[in-house]
Coordinates of C-alpha atoms in Angstrom, one line a residue:
M197 CA 51.0 239.9 -11.5
K198 CA 50.4 243.2 -9.7
R199 CA 47.2 243.6 -11.6
Y200 CA 45.8 240.5 -9.8
Q201 CA 47.3 241.1 -6.3
A202 CA 43.9 241.8 -4.8
Q203 CA 42.3 238.6 -6.2
F204 CA 45.3 236.5 -5.0
A205 CA 45.0 238.1 -1.6
L206 CA 41.3 237.3 -1.5
L207 CA 41.9 233.7 -2.5
A208 CA 44.7 233.3 0.1
A209 CA 42.4 234.7 2.8
L210 CA 39.6 232.3 1.9
L211 CA 42.0 229.3 1.9
I212 CA 43.6 230.3 5.2
S213 CA 40.1 230.8 6.8
F214 CA 39.1 227.4 5.5
A215 CA 42.2 225.7 6.8
V216 CA 42.0 227.3 10.3
S217 CA 38.3 226.5 10.4
Q218 CA 39.1 222.8 10.2
F219 CA 40.9 223.0 13.5
S220 CA 38.5 225.3 15.3
G221 CA 36.9 222.3 16.9
R222 CA 39.9 222.0 19.2
M223 CA 39.4 225.7 20.3
N224 CA 37.8 226.6 23.6
D225 CA 34.1 227.7 22.9
Y226 CA 34.6 231.0 24.7
Y227 CA 37.6 232.0 22.6
L228 CA 36.0 230.7 19.4
D229 CA 33.0 233.0 20.1
I230 CA 35.4 236.0 20.5
V231 CA 37.1 235.1 17.2
L232 CA 33.8 234.8 15.4
T233 CA 32.6 238.1 16.9
A234 CA 35.8 239.8 15.7
G235 CA 35.2 238.6 12.2
I236 CA 31.7 239.8 12.1
S237 CA 32.8 243.2 13.6
V238 CA 35.3 243.6 10.8
I239 CA 32.4 243.1 8.2
L240 CA 30.2 245.7 10.0
A241 CA 33.1 248.2 10.4
V242 CA 34.4 248.0 6.9
S243 CA 31.0 248.2 5.4
L244 CA 30.1 251.3 7.5
N245 CA 33.5 252.8 6.6
L246 CA 32.4 252.8 3.0
V247 CA 29.5 255.1 3.9
N248 CA 31.0 257.2 6.7
G249 CA 34.7 257.2 5.8
H250 CA 35.0 256.9 2.1
T251 CA 31.8 258.7 1.0
G252 CA 31.7 261.2 3.9
Q253 CA 28.2 260.6 5.1
F254 CA 27.2 259.9 8.7
S255 CA 25.0 256.9 9.3
L256 CA 23.8 255.8 12.7
G257 CA 21.5 253.0 11.5
H258 CA 23.9 250.2 10.7
A259 CA 22.4 248.0 13.4
G260 CA 19.0 248.3 11.7
F261 CA 20.4 246.8 8.5
M262 CA 22.2 244.1 10.6
A263 CA 18.8 243.3 12.2
V264 CA 17.1 242.9 8.8
G265 CA 19.9 240.6 7.6
A266 CA 19.9 238.6 10.8
Y267 CA 16.1 238.0 10.8
G268 CA 16.0 237.4 7.0
A269 CA 18.8 234.8 7.2
A270 CA 17.4 233.2 10.3
I271 CA 13.9 232.8 8.9
V272 CA 15.2 231.3 5.7
S273 CA 17.2 228.7 7.8
I274 CA 14.3 227.9 10.1
E275 CA 11.5 227.8 7.6
L276 CA 13.2 226.8 4.4
G277 CA 16.4 225.0 5.7
P278 CA 14.9 221.5 5.6
Q279 CA 13.6 222.0 2.1
L280 CA 17.0 223.4 0.9
Q281 CA 18.8 220.5 2.5
R282 CA 16.5 218.0 0.7
I283 CA 17.5 219.7 -2.6
F284 CA 21.3 220.1 -1.9
G285 CA 21.7 217.2 0.5
S286 CA 22.2 217.1 4.3
G287 CA 26.0 216.7 4.1
E288 CA 28.6 219.4 4.8
A289 CA 28.4 220.8 1.2
G290 CA 24.6 220.9 1.3
V291 CA 24.5 222.7 4.6
G292 CA 27.1 225.1 3.3
I293 CA 25.0 225.9 0.2
S294 CA 21.8 226.3 2.3
F295 CA 23.7 228.7 4.6
F296 CA 25.1 230.7 1.7
I297 CA 21.6 231.1 0.3
A298 CA 20.3 232.3 3.7
L299 CA 23.1 234.8 4.1
L300 CA 22.6 236.0 0.5
I301 CA 18.8 236.5 1.1
G302 CA 19.5 238.3 4.4
G303 CA 22.0 240.6 2.6
I304 CA 19.6 241.3 -0.2
C305 CA 16.8 242.2 2.2
A306 CA 19.1 244.6 4.0
A307 CA 20.3 246.1 0.7
L308 CA 16.7 246.6 -0.3
C309 CA 16.0 248.4 2.9
G310 CA 19.2 250.5 2.4
W311 CA 17.9 251.5 -1.1
I312 CA 14.4 252.4 0.3
V313 CA 15.9 254.5 3.1
G314 CA 18.8 255.9 1.0
V315 CA 16.9 257.2 -2.1
P316 CA 14.8 259.8 -0.2
S317 CA 17.2 260.5 2.7
L318 CA 20.6 260.7 1.1
R319 CA 19.7 264.1 -0.4
L320 CA 20.3 265.2 3.1
R321 CA 23.7 265.5 4.7
G322 CA 25.4 265.8 8.1
D323 CA 23.3 265.9 11.2
Y324 CA 20.0 265.5 9.3
L325 CA 21.2 262.3 7.6
A326 CA 22.4 260.9 11.0
I327 CA 18.9 261.6 12.5
V328 CA 17.1 259.9 9.6
T329 CA 19.3 256.7 9.9
L330 CA 18.9 256.7 13.6
G331 CA 15.2 256.9 13.2
F332 CA 15.3 253.9 10.7
N333 CA 17.3 251.9 13.3
E334 CA 14.6 252.5 15.9
I335 CA 11.7 251.8 13.5
I336 CA 13.1 248.4 12.6
R337 CA 13.7 247.5 16.3
V338 CA 10.2 248.7 17.4
I339 CA 8.5 246.8 14.5
L340 CA 10.3 243.6 15.3
Q341 CA 9.6 244.0 19.0
N342 CA 5.9 244.6 18.6
T343 CA 5.1 241.6 16.3
K344 CA 3.2 238.7 17.7
P345 CA 5.3 236.3 19.9
D346 CA 4.0 233.4 17.9
G347 CA 4.6 235.1 14.6
V348 CA 7.4 234.7 12.1
F349 CA 9.6 237.3 13.9
G350 CA 8.9 236.1 17.4
G351 CA 8.1 239.5 18.9
A352 CA 10.1 240.8 21.9
L353 CA 11.3 237.3 22.6
G354 CA 12.9 237.0 19.2
L355 CA 13.8 233.9 17.3
G356 CA 15.4 230.8 18.7
G357 CA 16.4 227.4 17.3
I358 CA 18.7 229.0 14.6
P359 CA 21.3 226.4 13.5
A360 CA 24.8 227.4 14.7
T361 CA 26.4 227.3 11.2
T362 CA 28.8 230.3 11.5
S363 CA 32.4 229.1 11.5
I364 CA 35.8 230.8 11.2
F365 CA 35.6 230.2 7.4
W366 CA 32.3 231.8 7.0
A367 CA 33.0 234.8 9.3
F368 CA 36.5 235.6 8.0
G369 CA 35.7 234.5 4.5
A370 CA 32.8 237.0 4.4
A371 CA 35.1 239.6 5.9
A372 CA 37.7 239.0 3.2
V373 CA 35.0 239.4 0.5
C374 CA 33.7 242.6 2.1
I375 CA 37.2 244.1 2.3
Y376 CA 37.9 243.1 -1.3
V377 CA 34.7 244.6 -2.7
V378 CA 35.0 247.8 -0.8
S379 CA 38.7 248.3 -1.6
S380 CA 38.1 247.4 -5.3
M381 CA 35.2 250.0 -5.5
I382 CA 37.3 252.7 -3.9
N383 CA 40.5 252.1 -5.9
S384 CA 38.7 251.8 -9.2
T385 CA 38.4 254.7 -11.6
W386 CA 34.7 254.8 -11.2
G387 CA 35.0 254.5 -7.4
R388 CA 37.0 257.7 -7.1
G389 CA 33.6 259.4 -7.2
F390 CA 33.1 258.3 -3.6
L391 CA 36.2 260.1 -2.5
A392 CA 35.2 263.2 -4.6
V393 CA 31.8 263.3 -2.8
R394 CA 33.5 263.0 0.5
D395 CA 36.1 265.7 -0.1
D396 CA 33.7 268.3 -1.6
E397 CA 30.2 267.3 -2.6
I398 CA 29.3 270.7 -4.1
A399 CA 32.5 270.7 -6.3
A400 CA 31.9 267.0 -7.3
G401 CA 28.4 267.9 -8.4
S402 CA 29.5 270.9 -10.4
M403 CA 31.9 268.6 -12.2
G404 CA 29.1 266.4 -13.4
I405 CA 29.3 263.6 -10.7
N406 CA 25.9 262.3 -9.7
T407 CA 26.5 262.6 -6.0
T408 CA 23.2 261.1 -5.0
R409 CA 23.9 258.0 -7.0
Y410 CA 27.2 257.5 -5.4
K411 CA 25.8 258.0 -1.9
V412 CA 22.9 255.6 -2.5
T413 CA 25.4 253.0 -4.0
A414 CA 27.6 253.3 -0.9
F415 CA 24.5 253.0 1.3
V416 CA 23.2 249.9 -0.5
V417 CA 26.5 248.1 -0.6
G418 CA 27.2 248.9 3.1
A419 CA 23.7 247.7 4.0
F420 CA 24.2 244.5 2.1
F421 CA 27.3 243.5 4.0
A422 CA 25.7 244.7 7.3
G423 CA 22.9 242.2 6.5
V424 CA 25.4 239.4 5.8
G425 CA 27.1 240.3 9.1
G426 CA 23.7 240.1 10.8
G427 CA 23.0 236.7 9.3
L428 CA 26.4 235.4 10.5
Y429 CA 25.6 236.8 14.0
A430 CA 22.3 235.1 14.1
H431 CA 23.8 231.7 13.1
Q432 CA 26.6 232.2 15.6
K433 CA 24.4 232.9 18.7
G434 CA 21.5 230.6 17.8
A435 CA 19.0 233.1 19.1
I436 CA 18.3 236.7 18.4
N437 CA 16.0 239.4 19.8
P438 CA 15.3 243.1 18.8
E439 CA 17.3 244.5 21.7
G440 CA 20.4 243.0 20.3
F441 CA 20.2 245.6 17.4
N442 CA 19.5 248.8 19.3
F443 CA 21.1 252.2 19.0
L444 CA 24.1 251.2 21.1
K445 CA 25.0 248.5 18.6
S446 CA 25.2 251.1 15.9
V447 CA 27.3 253.3 18.2
D448 CA 29.7 250.4 18.7
V449 CA 30.3 250.1 14.9
V450 CA 30.6 253.9 14.5
V451 CA 33.3 253.9 17.3
M452 CA 35.2 251.3 15.4
V453 CA 35.3 253.4 12.3
I454 CA 36.3 256.6 14.1
L455 CA 39.0 255.0 16.2
G456 CA 40.4 253.1 13.2
G457 CA 40.5 256.2 11.1
M458 CA 37.8 257.5 8.8
G459 CA 38.5 256.1 5.3
S460 CA 41.3 253.8 6.4
T461 CA 40.4 250.1 5.8
V462 CA 43.4 248.8 7.6
G463 CA 42.8 251.0 10.6
V464 CA 39.1 250.1 10.8
I465 CA 39.9 246.4 10.7
L466 CA 42.4 246.8 13.6
A467 CA 39.9 248.9 15.6
A468 CA 37.2 246.3 15.1
I469 CA 39.4 243.5 16.4
V470 CA 40.7 245.6 19.3
L471 CA 37.3 246.8 20.5
T472 CA 35.9 243.3 20.2
V473 CA 38.5 242.0 22.6
L474 CA 38.2 245.1 24.8
N475 CA 34.4 244.4 25.1
E476 CA 35.2 241.1 26.6
Y477 CA 37.5 242.6 29.2
L478 CA 34.8 245.1 30.1
R479 CA 32.1 242.5 30.4
D480 CA 32.3 242.7 34.3
F481 CA 31.9 246.5 34.0
E482 CA 29.0 246.6 31.6
Q483 CA 27.4 249.6 33.2
Y484 CA 30.6 251.6 32.6
R485 CA 31.3 250.4 29.1
M486 CA 29.8 253.3 27.3
I487 CA 31.5 255.7 29.7
I488 CA 34.9 254.1 28.9
F489 CA 34.2 254.2 25.2
S490 CA 33.2 257.8 25.4
L491 CA 36.4 258.7 27.2
L492 CA 38.4 256.7 24.7
L493 CA 36.8 258.7 21.9
I494 CA 37.5 262.0 23.6
I495 CA 41.1 261.1 24.2
M496 CA 41.5 259.9 20.5
M497 CA 39.9 263.1 19.2
I498 CA 42.4 265.2 21.2
A499 CA 45.6 263.1 20.8
R500 CA 45.1 261.5 17.4
P501 CA 42.0 262.8 15.5
Q502 CA 43.1 261.0 12.3
G503 CA 42.5 257.6 14.0
L504 CA 44.9 254.6 14.8
L505 CA 46.0 254.1 11.2
P506 CA 44.8 257.1 9.0
A507 CA 44.3 256.6 5.3
T508 CA 47.0 259.1 4.5
L509 CA 49.6 256.7 6.0
F510 CA 49.0 254.4 3.0
Q511 CA 48.3 257.1 0.4
K512 CA 51.9 258.3 0.8
K513 CA 53.0 254.9 -0.6
G514 CA 51.0 255.5 -3.7
R515 CA 47.8 253.7 -2.9
A516 CA 44.6 254.2 -1.0
A517 CA 43.9 252.4 2.2

């Protein structure tokens, strides 16, 4: 039974998400929006943790992959949604299949961008890699912002009329799948290469580990789930624009990973939920939000540099976080 614990946990998470989603109609729209945002934040934080925490790279372009997934999924829903529903039906099942296809295409588009950026740039490390990923984030935003307003991307005004399909089941179901995939990769025999690259890339390379392949794999998988998170975000808000995926969005996700504990899946999940709720409390102090986050980071680096729930806390029990 222990061999299939992860699979049972994933199935249980999906069933619970589905059951809770059936009663979400009774929930206040404001609180429902916070819950959905928390689920999407978990996806973004866990997927970035694979790159930054488990593989030891430093990416500042996660919002760029999120943007690619958001626009890819939104365009599929807007342009191809009616055709897909004619094929699969316009009932709840048909809408769900159409939405799944949109999310999948958005994730694949983001993963493809991750591969295009990752192959040449992941031979770099440290500050140089951070600058490259930051540049990618800005390139995506500027390209989207400077397209024609009446074009497929909507220019600076963005896209509207996106069906509000994201539910608790989709948000937390996707989060459960993301956690399962990342944890399975890291805890597998093959996946130990990610940790080897993080701990000492030179030593890992001297032992015959293809460090570039591991870094590119982490980048592509992380980008895929960021794209899925972006697709969920687009179908939650109903409208998106390039400014919603700027540098500060990437910083938000990086803060979640650092506060939760680099390499700690449980800590990152907790930090994603806490910071999502904290963002709502700071909505009236938007101009001071980044100052508060910066102070929080400084305090954490001084008082608890390992994060809220460090990975070593779980490794002592004989398993990785």
